[in-house]
Structures are given as C-alpha cells and as structure tokens.
Tab-separated table of C-alpha atoms (C1' of nucleotides) in Angstrom:
chain	number	residue	atom	x	y	z
A	74	MET	CA	-7.020	21.490	30.873
A	75	THR	CA	-10.361	19.662	32.038
A	76	ALA	CA	-11.896	16.508	31.699
A	77	ALA	CA	-14.296	17.573	29.321
A	78	GLU	CA	-12.234	18.903	26.625
A	79	GLY	CA	-9.645	15.907	26.807
A	80	THR	CA	-12.480	13.756	26.236
A	81	ALA	CA	-13.074	16.083	23.103
A	82	ASP	CA	-9.511	16.173	22.342
A	83	HIS	CA	-9.063	12.395	21.978
A	84	ASP	CA	-12.592	11.993	20.113
A	85	VAL	CA	-10.834	14.596	17.239
A	86	ASP	CA	-7.447	12.613	17.454
A	87	ARG	CA	-9.892	9.179	16.783
A	88	GLN	CA	-11.371	11.007	14.221
A	89	VAL	CA	-8.701	12.149	12.111
A	90	VAL	CA	-6.834	9.347	12.195
A	91	ASP	CA	-10.111	6.824	10.830
A	92	LEU	CA	-10.265	10.182	8.118
A	93	LEU	CA	-6.720	9.645	7.485
A	94	PHE	CA	-6.587	5.850	6.729
A	95	ALA	CA	-10.233	6.263	4.633
A	96	LEU	CA	-7.911	8.744	2.617
A	97	ILE	CA	-5.240	6.902	1.741
A	98	GLY	CA	-7.834	3.653	1.352
A	99	THR	CA	-9.521	6.003	-1.036
A	100	MET	CA	-6.869	7.091	-2.626
A	101	ARG	CA	-5.125	3.803	-3.474
A	102	ARG	CA	-8.197	2.774	-5.493
A	103	HIS	CA	-8.837	5.992	-7.306
A	104	PHE	CA	-4.940	5.407	-7.765
A	105	VAL	CA	-5.449	2.180	-9.983
A	106	ALA	CA	-8.268	2.741	-11.228
A	107	SER	CA	-6.560	5.931	-12.694
A	108	ILE	CA	-3.245	4.334	-13.732
A	109	ALA	CA	-5.296	2.206	-15.492
A	110	GLU	CA	-6.077	4.053	-18.533
A	111	LEU	CA	-2.350	4.736	-19.187
A	112	GLY	CA	-1.773	1.114	-18.635
A	113	LEU	CA	0.838	1.565	-15.634
A	114	THR	CA	1.487	-0.523	-12.979
A	115	PRO	CA	1.203	1.658	-9.033
A	116	PRO	CA	5.021	1.099	-9.405
A	117	GLN	CA	5.294	2.451	-12.531
A	118	ALA	CA	3.162	5.083	-12.353
A	119	HIS	CA	4.888	6.257	-8.897
A	120	ALA	CA	8.355	5.848	-10.649
A	121	LEU	CA	7.097	8.210	-13.797
A	122	ARG	CA	5.891	11.027	-11.182
A	123	ARG	CA	8.878	10.950	-9.399
A	124	LEU	CA	10.767	11.118	-12.567
A	125	ASP	CA	12.202	14.870	-13.416
A	126	SER	CA	12.226	15.273	-17.124
A	127	THR	CA	15.062	18.251	-16.833
A	128	ARG	CA	17.182	15.737	-15.052
A	129	ALA	CA	18.661	12.340	-16.371
A	130	LEU	CA	18.198	10.597	-12.476
A	131	PRO	CA	20.923	7.775	-12.080
A	132	MET	CA	19.074	4.189	-10.989
A	133	ARG	CA	20.463	3.786	-7.782
A	134	GLU	CA	18.958	7.718	-6.757
A	135	LEU	CA	15.512	6.419	-8.335
A	136	ALA	CA	15.132	3.457	-6.374
A	137	ALA	CA	16.074	6.412	-2.681
A	138	ASP	CA	13.290	8.436	-4.064
A	139	LEU	CA	11.030	4.972	-4.203
A	140	MET	CA	12.206	4.519	-1.036
A	141	CYS	CA	12.563	0.652	-2.411
A	142	ASP	CA	15.469	-1.835	-3.465
A	143	PRO	CA	17.568	-1.145	-6.234
A	144	SER	CA	17.334	-4.537	-7.696
A	145	THR	CA	12.539	-3.446	-7.228
A	146	VAL	CA	13.730	-0.619	-9.675
A	147	THR	CA	15.155	-2.547	-12.574
A	148	GLY	CA	11.590	-4.447	-13.530
A	149	ILE	CA	10.076	-1.144	-12.957
A	150	VAL	CA	12.070	0.904	-15.405
A	151	ASP	CA	12.082	-2.463	-17.717
A	152	GLY	CA	8.373	-1.961	-18.042
A	153	LEU	CA	8.478	2.118	-18.620
A	154	GLU	CA	10.964	1.488	-21.072
A	155	GLU	CA	9.327	-1.353	-22.773
A	156	ARG	CA	6.481	1.558	-23.080
A	157	GLY	CA	8.955	3.750	-24.328
A	158	LEU	CA	8.156	6.188	-21.571
A	159	VAL	CA	12.256	6.635	-20.257
A	160	GLU	CA	15.195	5.472	-21.530
A	161	ARG	CA	18.371	4.247	-20.190
A	162	ARG	CA	21.853	6.561	-20.554
A	163	PRO	CA	24.847	4.995	-19.239
A	164	ALA	CA	26.305	8.347	-18.150
A	165	LEU	CA	29.651	9.565	-19.654
A	166	ASP	CA	31.906	10.023	-16.795
A	167	ASP	CA	31.106	6.660	-14.808
A	168	ARG	CA	29.877	3.869	-17.271
A	169	ARG	CA	28.608	2.075	-14.659
A	170	ILE	CA	26.156	4.506	-13.749
A	171	LYS	CA	22.789	4.524	-15.749
A	172	ALA	CA	20.328	7.314	-15.603
A	173	ILE	CA	17.254	7.301	-16.865
A	174	ILE	CA	16.113	10.071	-19.576
A	175	VAL	CA	12.213	11.349	-19.564
A	176	THR	CA	11.108	10.599	-23.178
A	177	GLU	CA	8.543	13.159	-25.067
A	178	SER	CA	5.453	10.248	-24.716
A	179	GLY	CA	7.127	9.822	-21.374
A	180	ILE	CA	6.417	13.700	-20.577
A	181	ALA	CA	3.248	13.383	-21.602
A	182	ALA	CA	1.715	10.600	-19.646
A	183	ARG	CA	3.280	12.547	-16.761
A	184	GLU	CA	1.389	15.410	-17.324
A	185	ARG	CA	-1.981	13.061	-17.557
A	186	LEU	CA	-1.445	11.313	-14.471
A	187	HIS	CA	-0.555	14.712	-12.477
A	188	GLU	CA	-4.267	15.787	-13.930
A	189	LEU	CA	-5.582	12.328	-13.049
A	190	ILE	CA	-4.295	12.323	-9.472
A	191	VAL	CA	-5.612	16.229	-9.430
A	192	THR	CA	-9.463	15.338	-10.068
A	193	LYS	CA	-9.702	11.812	-9.879
A	194	VAL	CA	-7.137	10.018	-6.901
A	195	SER	CA	-6.549	13.689	-4.281
A	196	PRO	CA	-9.347	14.973	-2.462
A	197	LEU	CA	-8.834	18.091	-3.793
A	198	SER	CA	-11.778	18.108	-5.909
A	199	GLY	CA	-14.073	18.842	-2.883
A	200	LEU	CA	-12.025	21.676	-1.625
A	201	THR	CA	-12.516	25.375	-2.392
A	202	ALA	CA	-9.091	27.075	-3.131
A	203	ASP	CA	-9.064	28.819	0.129
A	204	GLU	CA	-9.544	25.589	1.350
A	205	ARG	CA	-6.417	23.467	-0.523
A	206	VAL	CA	-4.126	26.332	0.964
A	207	ILE	CA	-5.104	25.823	4.099
A	208	LEU	CA	-4.606	21.665	3.878
A	209	ARG	CA	-1.435	22.458	2.405
A	210	ASP	CA	-0.015	24.308	4.817
A	211	LEU	CA	-1.198	22.094	7.709
A	212	LEU	CA	-0.387	19.331	5.786
A	213	ALA	CA	3.130	20.983	5.291
A	214	LYS	CA	3.613	21.385	9.050
A	215	ALA	CA	2.419	17.743	10.330
A	216	VAL	CA	4.862	16.202	7.937
A	217	GLY	CA	7.672	18.628	8.444
A	218	GLN	CA	8.148	19.436	5.460
A	219	PRO	CA	8.223	23.221	5.084
A	220	VAL	CA	6.411	24.445	1.978
B	120	MET	CA	-9.100	35.192	-11.680
B	121	THR	CA	-5.930	36.230	-13.372
B	122	ALA	CA	-3.306	34.495	-15.179
B	123	ALA	CA	-1.307	34.533	-11.561
B	124	GLU	CA	-3.684	33.215	-9.993
B	125	GLY	CA	-4.564	30.649	-11.785
B	126	THR	CA	-0.525	29.751	-11.835
B	127	ALA	CA	-0.528	29.433	-7.622
B	128	ASP	CA	-3.928	27.446	-7.510
B	129	HIS	CA	-1.871	24.770	-9.957
B	130	ASP	CA	1.358	24.952	-7.230
B	131	VAL	CA	-1.263	24.898	-4.097
B	132	ASP	CA	-2.672	21.441	-6.068
B	133	ARG	CA	0.975	20.112	-6.515
B	134	GLN	CA	2.263	20.630	-3.548
B	135	VAL	CA	-1.240	18.965	-1.731
B	136	VAL	CA	-0.449	15.800	-4.124
B	137	ASP	CA	2.778	16.332	-3.502
B	138	LEU	CA	2.355	16.449	0.462
B	139	LEU	CA	-0.466	13.877	0.653
B	140	PHE	CA	2.133	11.019	-1.081
B	141	ALA	CA	5.058	11.916	1.072
B	142	LEU	CA	2.558	11.642	4.249
B	143	ILE	CA	1.092	7.815	3.200
B	144	GLY	CA	5.007	7.462	1.949
B	145	THR	CA	5.923	8.313	6.266
B	146	MET	CA	2.664	6.498	7.393
B	147	ARG	CA	3.125	3.492	6.178
B	148	ARG	CA	6.694	2.911	7.174
B	149	HIS	CA	5.549	3.994	10.747
B	150	PHE	CA	2.997	1.480	10.902
B	151	VAL	CA	4.677	-0.901	10.035
B	152	ALA	CA	7.355	-0.533	12.045
B	153	SER	CA	4.651	0.388	14.725
B	154	ILE	CA	3.189	-2.800	14.407
B	155	ALA	CA	5.977	-5.170	14.752
B	156	GLU	CA	6.144	-4.333	18.215
B	157	LEU	CA	2.536	-5.967	19.250
B	158	GLY	CA	4.019	-9.001	16.244
B	159	LEU	CA	1.232	-7.720	13.898
B	160	THR	CA	1.930	-8.055	10.147
B	161	PRO	CA	-0.230	-4.776	8.686
B	162	PRO	CA	-3.639	-6.895	7.214
B	163	GLN	CA	-3.740	-7.912	10.599
B	164	ALA	CA	-3.621	-4.750	12.187
B	165	HIS	CA	-5.794	-3.083	10.051
B	166	ALA	CA	-8.492	-6.211	10.517
B	167	LEU	CA	-7.694	-5.758	13.902
B	168	ARG	CA	-8.482	-1.740	14.055
B	169	ARG	CA	-11.865	-2.542	12.317
B	170	LEU	CA	-12.834	-5.301	14.896
B	171	ASP	CA	-15.928	-4.051	17.109
B	172	SER	CA	-15.102	-5.358	20.636
B	173	THR	CA	-19.053	-4.356	21.397
B	174	ARG	CA	-20.184	-6.649	18.420
B	175	ALA	CA	-19.032	-9.725	16.462
B	176	LEU	CA	-18.704	-9.458	13.088
B	177	PRO	CA	-19.256	-11.989	10.046
B	178	MET	CA	-16.151	-12.635	8.305
B	179	ARG	CA	-17.762	-10.974	5.189
B	180	GLU	CA	-18.460	-7.571	6.774
B	181	LEU	CA	-14.951	-7.800	8.099
B	182	ALA	CA	-14.140	-8.332	4.406
B	183	ALA	CA	-16.241	-5.593	3.202
B	184	ASP	CA	-14.546	-3.032	5.605
B	185	LEU	CA	-11.476	-4.281	4.275
B	186	MET	CA	-12.154	-4.231	0.394
B	187	CYS	CA	-10.867	-6.985	0.231
B	188	ASP	CA	-11.811	-10.828	-1.017
B	189	PRO	CA	-13.175	-12.925	1.905
B	190	SER	CA	-11.404	-15.788	1.184
B	191	THR	CA	-7.732	-13.187	2.083
B	192	VAL	CA	-9.743	-12.498	5.181
B	193	THR	CA	-9.819	-16.269	6.522
B	194	GLY	CA	-5.989	-15.954	6.617
B	195	ILE	CA	-5.760	-12.549	8.103
B	196	VAL	CA	-8.310	-14.191	11.128
B	197	ASP	CA	-6.201	-17.522	11.189
B	198	GLY	CA	-3.398	-15.068	12.660
B	199	LEU	CA	-5.407	-13.056	14.955
B	200	GLU	CA	-6.611	-16.301	16.481
B	201	GLU	CA	-3.540	-18.178	16.624
B	202	ARG	CA	-2.464	-15.092	18.774
B	203	GLY	CA	-5.048	-15.559	20.903
B	204	LEU	CA	-7.091	-12.011	19.875
B	205	VAL	CA	-9.915	-12.629	18.101
B	206	GLU	CA	-11.740	-16.128	17.869
B	207	ARG	CA	-14.523	-17.407	15.407
B	208	ARG	CA	-18.243	-18.049	16.519
B	209	PRO	CA	-20.764	-19.874	14.593
B	210	ALA	CA	-24.198	-16.947	14.235
B	211	LEU	CA	-26.579	-19.016	16.440
B	212	ASP	CA	-29.315	-18.384	14.070
B	213	ASP	CA	-27.075	-19.204	10.555
B	214	ARG	CA	-23.836	-21.591	11.267
B	215	ARG	CA	-22.469	-20.954	7.727
B	216	ILE	CA	-22.319	-17.400	9.336
B	217	LYS	CA	-18.936	-17.403	11.125
B	218	ALA	CA	-18.573	-14.087	13.649
B	219	ILE	CA	-15.535	-12.824	15.003
B	220	ILE	CA	-15.177	-11.467	18.666
B	221	VAL	CA	-12.231	-10.017	20.060
B	222	THR	CA	-11.109	-11.565	22.824
B	223	GLU	CA	-9.850	-9.517	25.922
B	224	SER	CA	-6.189	-9.159	24.701
B	225	GLY	CA	-7.272	-8.628	21.479
B	226	ILE	CA	-8.974	-5.201	23.031
B	227	ALA	CA	-5.615	-4.483	25.082
B	228	ALA	CA	-3.796	-5.089	21.690
B	229	ARG	CA	-6.343	-2.518	19.796
B	230	GLU	CA	-6.002	-0.042	22.668
B	231	ARG	CA	-2.556	-0.138	22.230
B	232	LEU	CA	-2.547	-0.243	18.349
B	233	HIS	CA	-4.441	3.243	18.532
B	234	GLU	CA	-2.050	4.962	21.162
B	235	LEU	CA	0.763	3.874	18.747
B	236	ILE	CA	-0.639	4.754	15.271
B	237	VAL	CA	-1.682	8.666	17.132
B	238	THR	CA	1.862	9.155	18.791
B	239	LYS	CA	3.959	7.550	16.205
B	240	VAL	CA	2.251	6.498	12.848
B	241	SER	CA	-0.529	9.551	11.946
B	242	PRO	CA	1.369	13.195	11.689
B	243	LEU	CA	-1.207	14.250	14.617
B	244	SER	CA	1.660	15.056	17.277
B	245	GLY	CA	2.998	17.572	14.835
B	246	LEU	CA	0.002	19.784	15.770
B	247	THR	CA	-1.771	21.550	18.103
B	248	ALA	CA	-4.968	20.917	18.880
B	249	ASP	CA	-6.775	23.441	17.602
B	250	GLU	CA	-5.088	22.242	14.188
B	251	ARG	CA	-6.005	18.698	14.647
B	252	VAL	CA	-9.699	20.036	14.314
B	253	ILE	CA	-9.228	21.909	11.580
B	254	LEU	CA	-7.682	19.161	9.743
B	255	ARG	CA	-10.130	16.741	10.763
B	256	ASP	CA	-12.768	19.284	8.969
B	257	LEU	CA	-10.935	19.847	5.863
B	258	LEU	CA	-10.749	15.773	5.639
B	259	ALA	CA	-14.169	15.117	6.325
B	260	LYS	CA	-15.024	17.476	3.673
B	261	ALA	CA	-12.358	16.208	1.494
B	262	VAL	CA	-13.331	12.643	2.046
B	263	GLY	CA	-17.090	13.139	2.017
B	264	GLN	CA	-17.793	11.992	5.189
B	265	PRO	CA	-19.216	14.165	7.852
B	266	VAL	CA	-17.637	14.105	11.283
C	193	DT	C1'	-30.617	-23.378	-5.780
C	194	DA	C1'	-28.333	-19.580	-3.141
C	195	DT	C1'	-24.689	-18.178	0.458
C	196	DT	C1'	-20.491	-18.152	3.974
C	197	DG	C1'	-16.644	-19.601	4.333
C	198	DT	C1'	-12.178	-21.776	3.110
C	199	DT	C1'	-8.644	-24.344	0.313
C	200	DA	C1'	-5.980	-24.532	-3.604
C	201	DT	C1'	-3.428	-21.999	-7.185
C	202	DA	C1'	-1.892	-18.058	-9.693
C	203	DC	C1'	0.003	-13.795	-10.122
C	204	DT	C1'	1.965	-9.082	-7.905
C	205	DC	C1'	5.144	-6.660	-5.402
C	206	DT	C1'	9.535	-7.246	-2.613
C	207	DA	C1'	14.345	-7.495	-0.968
C	208	DT	C1'	18.352	-10.949	-0.482
C	209	DA	C1'	22.055	-12.868	-2.087
C	210	DA	C1'	25.101	-13.344	-6.149
C	211	DC	C1'	27.216	-12.100	-10.052
C	212	DT	C1'	29.088	-8.290	-13.947
C	213	DA	C1'	31.007	-4.298	-15.565
C	214	DT	C1'	33.290	-0.722	-14.358
C	215	DA	C1'	35.682	2.036	-11.593
D	126	DT	C1'	38.698	-3.684	-3.603
D	127	DA	C1'	34.483	-0.874	-3.781
D	128	DT	C1'	29.971	0.481	-6.338
D	129	DA	C1'	26.004	0.276	-10.136
D	130	DG	C1'	22.987	-2.516	-11.668
D	131	DT	C1'	21.078	-6.984	-12.804
D	132	DT	C1'	19.670	-11.817	-11.982
D	133	DA	C1'	18.124	-15.654	-9.416
D	134	DT	C1'	15.409	-16.896	-5.952
D	135	DA	C1'	11.714	-16.807	-2.248
D	136	DG	C1'	8.052	-14.208	0.908
D	137	DA	C1'	4.310	-11.518	1.854
D	138	DG	C1'	-0.600	-10.372	0.007
D	139	DT	C1'	-3.954	-10.236	-3.304
D	140	DA	C1'	-7.833	-12.505	-6.027
D	141	DT	C1'	-10.137	-16.167	-8.823
D	142	DA	C1'	-12.651	-20.597	-8.692
D	143	DA	C1'	-13.337	-24.913	-7.007
D	144	DC	C1'	-15.210	-26.626	-2.656
D	145	DA	C1'	-18.171	-28.003	1.549
D	146	DA	C1'	-21.415	-26.459	4.633
D	147	DT	C1'	-25.853	-24.885	5.641
D	148	DA	C1'	-29.806	-22.357	4.419
DNA sequence: TATTGTTATACTCTATAACTATA
DNA sequence: TATAGTTATAGAGTATAACAATA
C-alpha cells in the first residue's frame, strides 16, 4: 500500500464515522418528533416496535430484547397498558411469568410507527430501491447479522 | 411494478430499519465501553469529538453542534476542564464569550477516542476498503450531506 | 435592552437492592 | 431455595427559568 492510499483510507474512515454519528443524531430527532404523534415516549416506542403480535412475550424476554433491566420494563409496559396498546397475561403453566400481548389498537399503532420510521425517521426515503438493497447488505455484513 | 416486487421492497425497508436500530444499539454499547478507558462520560466524549484543536469554539456554538441547551454544555465543559482536556478562554473582543480550546492532553485523548471509534465502536472493521467507500457514499446521500 | 454563560431546579430514563408471589 | 416481576430509591443527563456580567 502506498502512503497516498493509506491517507485516503484514513479519510474514508473519518467520513464514515462522522456520517454515522450524524445519522444517529438525525434519526433520534426524527424518532422523537414522530412518536409524539402517537403519544409514545421513546422507550415505549422501542418496546412496541420489539413486540410480536403473534406471540405473547414474557417481561424478562422483552427486557433482554431492549437490553435493559427488568425493573425498567415494568414502567414501560405500565405506560403501554394505560394507553390500551398491550396487556399483561399471566402464563398458564407458570403464574410468575407475565406475558405481554399486543391489542388490536397496539397493532395499529405499531404499523403506524413502522410507517413513520420508514418515511421520516430512517434515511430510506433518500435512497432508490437498488441503493436500499446495497445498504442492507453492507449493514448486515458490518453488524454481523446475515439477512 | 409487480406485487412480488412491492413486497420485496417492503421487506428490504423492514430489514434496513431493523439493521439501523441494531447498529445504533451496538454502537452505543461499544461507545460507552470504549470511553470508560479514557475516563469520559458519553456527553463529554461527544463534546471532545466535536471540538476543533485549530479553533477556539464559543460555548454557544458547541451547544449548537451538540444539539443541546447551553446550560447543559456548562456541566460537560466543567468535566472536561477538571480532567485538563480543555480550557475556557474569554474572547478578547467580547468578554461575554468563553471560547473552548483543547489542551495538548485533550488532543491526545481525542486522537485515542477516534482510534477507538474506528476500531471498536463503528462497524468499519467488518468491511473492506472498497465497501467502506460504498457505505460512505450511500450514507452521504441518505443523510443529505455531500462528502 | 439584548446576549453569553451560569445556577437552581425539575423531569425523564435507567439501574440496584429489597420485596412478593410463585415454583 | 430459586426465579419472575414489582417497588423504592438514587444517579445520570437534560431542559426551563432566573440570574450576573458584558455588550
């Protein structure tokens, strides 16, 4: 490798890092603005995004998905339940476990949330269909998650 | 466009969104772990990353860069100053303005911070040089910032 | 009067530890 | 005893409003 190439690589790294931080910043701002329309706080919106309407999810698994403490999930689910978006259901075989199910209204809110994320929060609207595929493959390789 | 293509596009969008959130989550975890080595809190690290060693930056401009309130910057700069990484300098022409300069030790910490971000925080290490260029160009277009 | 930066204060989000109810 | 979830509490990070110094 020549010195010029080394410098060029370094510049690209710096640019990617700056772009990633810029991306995270703009996504956060658009996320907060978008969920205000749904009356959700950021942790509530993240939890709703993670919940699967085809499967009741124990509190503990939701905490693992959100990478936070179970005690934090209690308050988040309290808020979603007050808004009628989810319900706690004690598991039949082990009544210690409370599984979270998404209500009809919760499913609608989650769909609307995803629509807002694609159109306003994520940078997808600036890219063509082909570019989105390339971005997906690059991100999958970078994050280490096969698509 | 056929129905099959429409569905495929929708899937790609969902995948990109999931990957972006996964990316943000892993970057945050690696960021917090990396800056612990430098004895910096997340807001302190973000501020240090933003500061330019060639130009004294007024508190107010730093607040704008960090997209937060000036009152928040006071505490962040207090911490950086206690660690000897920056200094406040009243501007000569307008003594209301306190400009932030990065000390020698602050410059070293910032360089080390960038090294950690490239090698441990950002997903760059998973990509080849060619892929980094493609990612840079896609992110630049997506974020709307020409490189 | 207007502006820069600071202080006092309150709010949100989070984790830790102690608690309960089940197992 | 061990585990799922909750409660009480404390800490970090942030913004709003009132303030001092300077313009």
